[in-house]
PDB file of C-alpha atoms in Angstrom:
ATOM      1  CA  PRO S   1       0.000   0.000   0.000  1.00 70.00           C
ATOM      2  CA  PRO S   2       1.220   3.557  -0.673  1.00 77.00           C
ATOM      3  CA  GLN S   3       2.894   5.352   2.193  1.00 78.00           C
ATOM      4  CA  GLN S   4       1.242   8.706   2.640  1.00 88.00           C
ATOM      5  CA  CYS S   5       1.462  10.161   6.151  1.00 96.00           C
ATOM      6  CA  VAL S   6       4.661  11.875   7.230  1.00 97.00           C
ATOM      7  CA  SER S   7       6.364  12.539  10.527  1.00 98.00           C
ATOM      8  CA  ILE S   8       8.667  15.554  10.359  1.00 98.00           C
ATOM      9  CA  ILE S   9      11.585  15.529  12.790  1.00 98.00           C
ATOM     10  CA  LEU S  10      13.481  18.701  13.683  1.00 97.00           C
ATOM     11  CA  ALA S  11      16.616  17.892  15.686  1.00 95.00           C
ATOM     12  CA  ALA S  12      17.577  21.244  17.173  1.00 95.00           C
ATOM     13  CA  HIS S  13      20.084  22.850  19.495  1.00 96.00           C
ATOM     14  CA  ASN S  14      19.657  26.567  20.218  1.00 95.00           C
ATOM     15  CA  GLU S  15      17.752  27.287  17.000  1.00 93.00           C
ATOM     16  CA  GLN S  16      15.097  29.399  18.727  1.00 93.00           C
ATOM     17  CA  GLN S  17      15.568  32.228  16.210  1.00 92.00           C
ATOM     18  CA  TYR S  18      14.095  30.193  13.345  1.00 92.00           C
ATOM     19  CA  ALA S  19      11.757  27.662  15.000  1.00 93.00           C
ATOM     20  CA  GLU S  20       8.502  29.562  14.524  1.00 94.00           C
ATOM     21  CA  LYS S  21       9.312  30.445  10.900  1.00 94.00           C
ATOM     22  CA  THR S  22      10.193  26.827  10.142  1.00 94.00           C
ATOM     23  CA  LEU S  23       7.020  25.527  11.800  1.00 96.00           C
ATOM     24  CA  SER S  24       4.916  28.094   9.916  1.00 95.00           C
ATOM     25  CA  SER S  25       6.440  26.994   6.608  1.00 94.00           C
ATOM     26  CA  ILE S  26       5.880  23.322   7.402  1.00 96.00           C
ATOM     27  CA  TYR S  27       2.231  23.773   8.361  1.00 96.00           C
ATOM     28  CA  GLU S  28       1.461  26.196   5.497  1.00 96.00           C
ATOM     29  CA  ASN S  29       3.084  24.044   2.802  1.00 95.00           C
ATOM     30  CA  THR S  30       2.374  20.464   3.883  1.00 96.00           C
ATOM     31  CA  PRO S  31      -1.148  19.153   3.243  1.00 96.00           C
ATOM     32  CA  THR S  32      -2.987  18.182   6.438  1.00 94.00           C
ATOM     33  CA  SER S  33      -3.979  14.937   4.721  1.00 95.00           C
ATOM     34  CA  VAL S  34      -0.277  14.014   4.640  1.00 96.00           C
ATOM     35  CA  LEU S  35       1.158  15.577   7.816  1.00 97.00           C
ATOM     36  CA  LYS S  36       0.783  13.240  10.765  1.00 97.00           C
ATOM     37  CA  GLU S  37       3.086  14.971  13.249  1.00 97.00           C
ATOM     38  CA  VAL S  38       5.952  17.360  13.794  1.00 98.00           C
ATOM     39  CA  ILE S  39       8.480  16.329  16.431  1.00 98.00           C
ATOM     40  CA  ILE S  40      11.119  18.719  17.739  1.00 98.00           C
ATOM     41  CA  VAL S  41      13.985  16.909  19.410  1.00 98.00           C
ATOM     42  CA  ASP S  42      15.509  19.547  21.665  1.00 97.00           C
ATOM     43  CA  ASP S  43      19.155  18.677  22.174  1.00 97.00           C
ATOM     44  CA  GLY S  44      19.766  20.554  25.416  1.00 96.00           C
ATOM     45  CA  SER S  45      18.876  24.030  24.137  1.00 96.00           C
ATOM     46  CA  ASP S  46      19.087  26.966  26.531  1.00 96.00           C
ATOM     47  CA  PRO S  47      16.408  28.208  26.770  1.00 95.00           C
ATOM     48  CA  PRO S  48      14.410  25.109  25.807  1.00 96.00           C
ATOM     49  CA  MET S  49      13.064  25.031  22.239  1.00 96.00           C
ATOM     50  CA  GLU S  50       9.471  24.871  23.495  1.00 93.00           C
ATOM     51  CA  THR S  51       9.818  28.547  24.473  1.00 93.00           C
ATOM     52  CA  ALA S  52      10.814  29.516  20.921  1.00 93.00           C
ATOM     53  CA  PHE S  53       7.375  29.383  19.318  1.00 92.00           C
ATOM     54  CA  ASP S  54       3.755  30.117  20.121  1.00 92.00           C
ATOM     55  CA  ARG S  55       2.294  26.886  21.487  1.00 91.00           C
ATOM     56  CA  ALA S  56      -1.210  28.210  20.790  1.00 92.00           C
ATOM     57  CA  ARG S  57      -0.362  28.359  17.053  1.00 94.00           C
ATOM     58  CA  PHE S  58       1.285  24.928  17.042  1.00 94.00           C
ATOM     59  CA  PRO S  59      -0.419  22.909  19.803  1.00 90.00           C
ATOM     60  CA  ASP S  60       0.235  19.548  18.159  1.00 93.00           C
ATOM     61  CA  VAL S  61       4.022  19.873  17.974  1.00 97.00           C
ATOM     62  CA  ILE S  62       5.631  17.125  20.033  1.00 97.00           C
ATOM     63  CA  ILE S  63       8.707  18.141  22.027  1.00 97.00           C
ATOM     64  CA  LEU S  64      11.245  15.503  23.041  1.00 98.00           C
ATOM     65  CA  ARG S  65      13.832  17.169  25.235  1.00 97.00           C
ATOM     66  CA  SER S  66      17.253  16.055  26.405  1.00 95.00           C
ATOM     67  CA  ASP S  67      18.505  18.197  29.267  1.00 93.00           C
ATOM     68  CA  GLU S  68      22.109  17.416  28.315  1.00 94.00           C
ATOM     69  CA  ARG S  69      23.570  17.539  24.802  1.00 95.00           C
ATOM     70  CA  GLN S  70      23.259  14.210  23.002  1.00 95.00           C
ATOM     71  CA  GLY S  71      24.440  15.286  19.560  1.00 93.00           C
ATOM     72  CA  LEU S  72      22.783  15.276  16.162  1.00 91.00           C
ATOM     73  CA  ILE S  73      22.725  11.541  15.493  1.00 91.00           C
ATOM     74  CA  ARG S  74      21.328  10.549  18.893  1.00 94.00           C
ATOM     75  CA  SER S  75      18.734  13.293  18.545  1.00 95.00           C
ATOM     76  CA  LYS S  76      17.713  12.013  15.119  1.00 94.00           C
ATOM     77  CA  ASN S  77      17.537   8.469  16.453  1.00 94.00           C
ATOM     78  CA  LYS S  78      15.278   9.644  19.271  1.00 96.00           C
ATOM     79  CA  GLY S  79      12.963  11.428  16.828  1.00 97.00           C
ATOM     80  CA  GLY S  80      12.969   8.634  14.252  1.00 96.00           C
ATOM     81  CA  ASP S  81      12.159   6.021  16.879  1.00 95.00           C
ATOM     82  CA  ALA S  82       9.284   8.157  18.213  1.00 97.00           C
ATOM     83  CA  ALA S  83       7.819   8.877  14.764  1.00 97.00           C
ATOM     84  CA  THR S  84       4.522   7.169  13.943  1.00 97.00           C
ATOM     85  CA  GLY S  85       4.109   8.232  10.292  1.00 97.00           C
ATOM     86  CA  ASP S  86       4.665   5.978   7.278  1.00 96.00           C
ATOM     87  CA  ILE S  87       7.466   8.302   6.173  1.00 97.00           C
ATOM     88  CA  ILE S  88      10.042  10.043   8.367  1.00 97.00           C
ATOM     89  CA  ILE S  89      11.405  13.367   7.167  1.00 97.00           C
ATOM     90  CA  PHE S  90      14.381  14.926   8.946  1.00 96.00           C
ATOM     91  CA  LEU S  91      14.700  18.684   8.527  1.00 95.00           C
ATOM     92  CA  ASP S  92      16.827  21.336  10.165  1.00 92.00           C
ATOM     93  CA  ALA S  93      15.007  23.819  12.380  1.00 92.00           C
ATOM     94  CA  HIS S  94      16.080  26.639  10.036  1.00 90.00           C
ATOM     95  CA  VAL S  95      14.475  25.651   6.736  1.00 90.00           C
ATOM     96  CA  LYS S  96      11.529  26.925   4.720  1.00 90.00           C
ATOM     97  CA  PRO S  97       9.623  24.166   2.940  1.00 91.00           C
ATOM     98  CA  LEU S  98       7.961  25.585  -0.171  1.00 89.00           C
ATOM     99  CA  PRO S  99       4.602  24.568  -1.676  1.00 92.00           C
ATOM    100  CA  HIS S 100       4.523  20.953  -2.906  1.00 91.00           C
ATOM    101  CA  TRP S 101       7.916  20.228  -1.317  1.00 92.00           C
ATOM    102  CA  VAL S 102       6.772  16.898   0.096  1.00 95.00           C
ATOM    103  CA  ASP S 103       5.253  15.471  -3.120  1.00 94.00           C
ATOM    104  CA  PRO S 104       8.481  14.221  -4.783  1.00 91.00           C
ATOM    105  CA  LEU S 105       9.684  12.760  -1.479  1.00 93.00           C
ATOM    106  CA  ILE S 106       6.524  10.686  -1.098  1.00 95.00           C
ATOM    107  CA  ARG S 107       6.627   9.689  -4.774  1.00 94.00           C
ATOM    108  CA  HIS S 108      10.229   8.448  -4.625  1.00 92.00           C
ATOM    109  CA  ILE S 109       9.713   6.553  -1.375  1.00 95.00           C
ATOM    110  CA  ASN S 110       6.588   4.906  -2.775  1.00 95.00           C
ATOM    111  CA  THR S 111       8.630   3.817  -5.804  1.00 94.00           C
ATOM    112  CA  ASN S 112      10.973   1.888  -3.499  1.00 93.00           C
ATOM    113  CA  TYR S 113      10.536   1.874   0.277  1.00 94.00           C
ATOM    114  CA  LYS S 114      14.333   1.530   0.695  1.00 92.00           C
ATOM    115  CA  ARG S 115      15.062   4.855  -0.972  1.00 90.00           C
ATOM    116  CA  VAL S 116      16.544   7.596   1.144  1.00 89.00           C
ATOM    117  CA  VAL S 117      15.588  10.855  -0.518  1.00 88.00           C
ATOM    118  CA  VAL S 118      16.613  14.472  -0.053  1.00 84.00           C
ATOM    119  CA  PRO S 119      14.406  17.534  -0.435  1.00 82.00           C
ATOM    120  CA  LEU S 120      15.553  20.372  -2.654  1.00 73.00           C
ATOM    121  CA  ILE S 121      17.264  22.977  -0.483  1.00 71.00           C
ATOM    122  CA  PRO S 122      16.816  26.608  -1.494  1.00 74.00           C
ATOM    123  CA  VAL S 123      19.224  29.139  -0.015  1.00 77.00           C
ATOM    124  CA  LEU S 124      17.417  31.507   2.372  1.00 82.00           C
ATOM    125  CA  ASP S 125      18.154  35.026   3.491  1.00 82.00           C
ATOM    126  CA  GLY S 126      18.373  34.624   7.278  1.00 79.00           C
ATOM    127  CA  GLN S 127      16.875  38.064   7.926  1.00 82.00           C
ATOM    128  CA  THR S 128      13.947  38.159   5.483  1.00 87.00           C
ATOM    129  CA  TRP S 129      13.322  34.381   5.319  1.00 85.00           C
ATOM    130  CA  GLU S 130      12.925  34.712   1.569  1.00 88.00           C
ATOM    131  CA  VAL S 131      14.493  32.382  -0.967  1.00 85.00           C
ATOM    132  CA  ASN S 132      17.624  33.898  -2.483  1.00 80.00           C
ATOM    133  CA  ASN S 133      16.949  33.574  -6.201  1.00 74.00           C
ATOM    134  CA  ASN S 134      20.493  34.741  -6.923  1.00 72.00           C
ATOM    135  CA  ALA S 135      21.946  31.696  -5.171  1.00 68.00           C
ATOM    136  CA  VAL S 136      23.886  29.206  -7.222  1.00 59.00           C
ATOM    137  CA  GLY S 137      21.454  26.318  -6.896  1.00 63.00           C
ATOM    138  CA  ILE S 138      19.438  24.049  -4.693  1.00 68.00           C
ATOM    139  CA  LYS S 139      21.330  20.764  -4.956  1.00 74.00           C
ATOM    140  CA  MET S 140      24.736  19.938  -3.605  1.00 75.00           C
ATOM    141  CA  MET S 141      27.562  18.218  -5.428  1.00 76.00           C
ATOM    142  CA  PHE S 142      31.293  17.679  -5.292  1.00 80.00           C
ATOM    143  CA  ASP S 143      33.427  18.147  -8.382  1.00 80.00           C
ATOM    144  CA  TRP S 144      36.406  15.915  -9.242  1.00 84.00           C
ATOM    145  CA  SER S 145      38.675  17.914  -6.926  1.00 88.00           C
ATOM    146  CA  LEU S 146      36.120  17.294  -4.125  1.00 85.00           C
ATOM    147  CA  ALA S 147      35.196  20.971  -3.971  1.00 85.00           C
ATOM    148  CA  PHE S 148      31.621  21.512  -2.790  1.00 80.00           C
ATOM    149  CA  ASN S 149      29.214  23.320  -5.128  1.00 77.00           C
ATOM    150  CA  TRP S 150      25.510  24.130  -5.416  1.00 75.00           C
ATOM    151  CA  PHE S 151      23.697  23.576  -8.709  1.00 75.00           C
ATOM    152  CA  ASP S 152      20.258  23.153 -10.276  1.00 76.00           C
ATOM    153  CA  ASP S 153      19.574  21.049 -13.340  1.00 81.00           C
ATOM    154  CA  GLY S 154      15.779  21.143 -13.390  1.00 79.00           C
ATOM    155  CA  ASN S 155      15.026  17.639 -12.169  1.00 77.00           C
ATOM    156  CA  ASP S 156      14.408  16.187  -8.738  1.00 69.00           C
ATOM    157  CA  LEU S 157      17.247  13.651  -8.651  1.00 73.00           C
ATOM    158  CA  VAL S 158      19.932  14.635  -6.153  1.00 69.00           C
ATOM    159  CA  PRO S 159      23.414  13.107  -6.491  1.00 69.00           C
ATOM    160  CA  CYS S 160      24.672  13.967  -3.016  1.00 71.00           C
ATOM    161  CA  MET S 161      22.876  14.051   0.319  1.00 70.00           C
ATOM    162  CA  SER S 162      23.235  16.877   2.759  1.00 68.00           C
ATOM    163  CA  GLY S 163      23.816  15.579   6.250  1.00 68.00           C
ATOM    164  CA  GLY S 164      20.710  16.981   7.831  1.00 77.00           C
ATOM    165  CA  LEU S 165      17.785  16.812   5.448  1.00 88.00           C
ATOM    166  CA  LEU S 166      16.476  13.463   4.284  1.00 91.00           C
ATOM    167  CA  ALA S 167      13.394  11.271   4.150  1.00 94.00           C
ATOM    168  CA  MET S 168      12.770   7.536   4.295  1.00 95.00           C
ATOM    169  CA  SER S 169      10.000   5.094   5.009  1.00 96.00           C
ATOM    170  CA  LYS S 170       9.467   4.162   8.648  1.00 96.00           C
ATOM    171  CA  ARG S 171       9.788   0.551   7.514  1.00 95.00           C
ATOM    172  CA  TRP S 172      13.294   1.184   6.111  1.00 95.00           C
ATOM    173  CA  TRP S 173      14.205   3.198   9.229  1.00 94.00           C
ATOM    174  CA  THR S 174      13.334   0.177  11.361  1.00 94.00           C
ATOM    175  CA  GLU S 175      14.995  -2.397   9.096  1.00 93.00           C
ATOM    176  CA  SER S 176      18.218  -0.490   8.384  1.00 90.00           C
ATOM    177  CA  GLU S 177      18.872   1.096  11.781  1.00 77.00           C
ATOM    178  CA  ILE S 178      20.301   3.921   9.665  1.00 67.00           C
ATOM    179  CA  PHE S 179      21.872   6.157  12.302  1.00 67.00           C
ATOM    180  CA  VAL S 180      22.896   3.472  14.791  1.00 57.00           C
TER     181      VAL S 180
END
């Protein structure tokens, strides 16, 4: 059966400045028929991440807090294990999902439940929260000298994964123990 509902995990440490903007973008640009839950894994932030956004606007956000720093991978493991959606999507707490952002992720995962897919990553202006259309691209790559570059070639295949943003089926998460 097709996998349709998503759990979005935000592993965060001291990203209070962007939390509300990121949550707004997620809720505005992810269909309610698809979005099962948003989980913020607070990796020892000071002050706690739950103080960084209006709980009245986002009452369904689940906060999993570690009082002491656990690190990115342990935080992702904690969020991935807690997720109840068919698809787990890991995002940074400083991203702006755009309209229809989740559609290609769901499509690729439903093609093969073992696929690990990456969303397109537009470059944002940290002050205005607007996409920088003058940026070099939205995909990452390394050239033959292993220099990092951004590019855009008009399709949704991504040759290189960023470390923080990715999606996979909950089934593959459980089978592969990906971050263990």
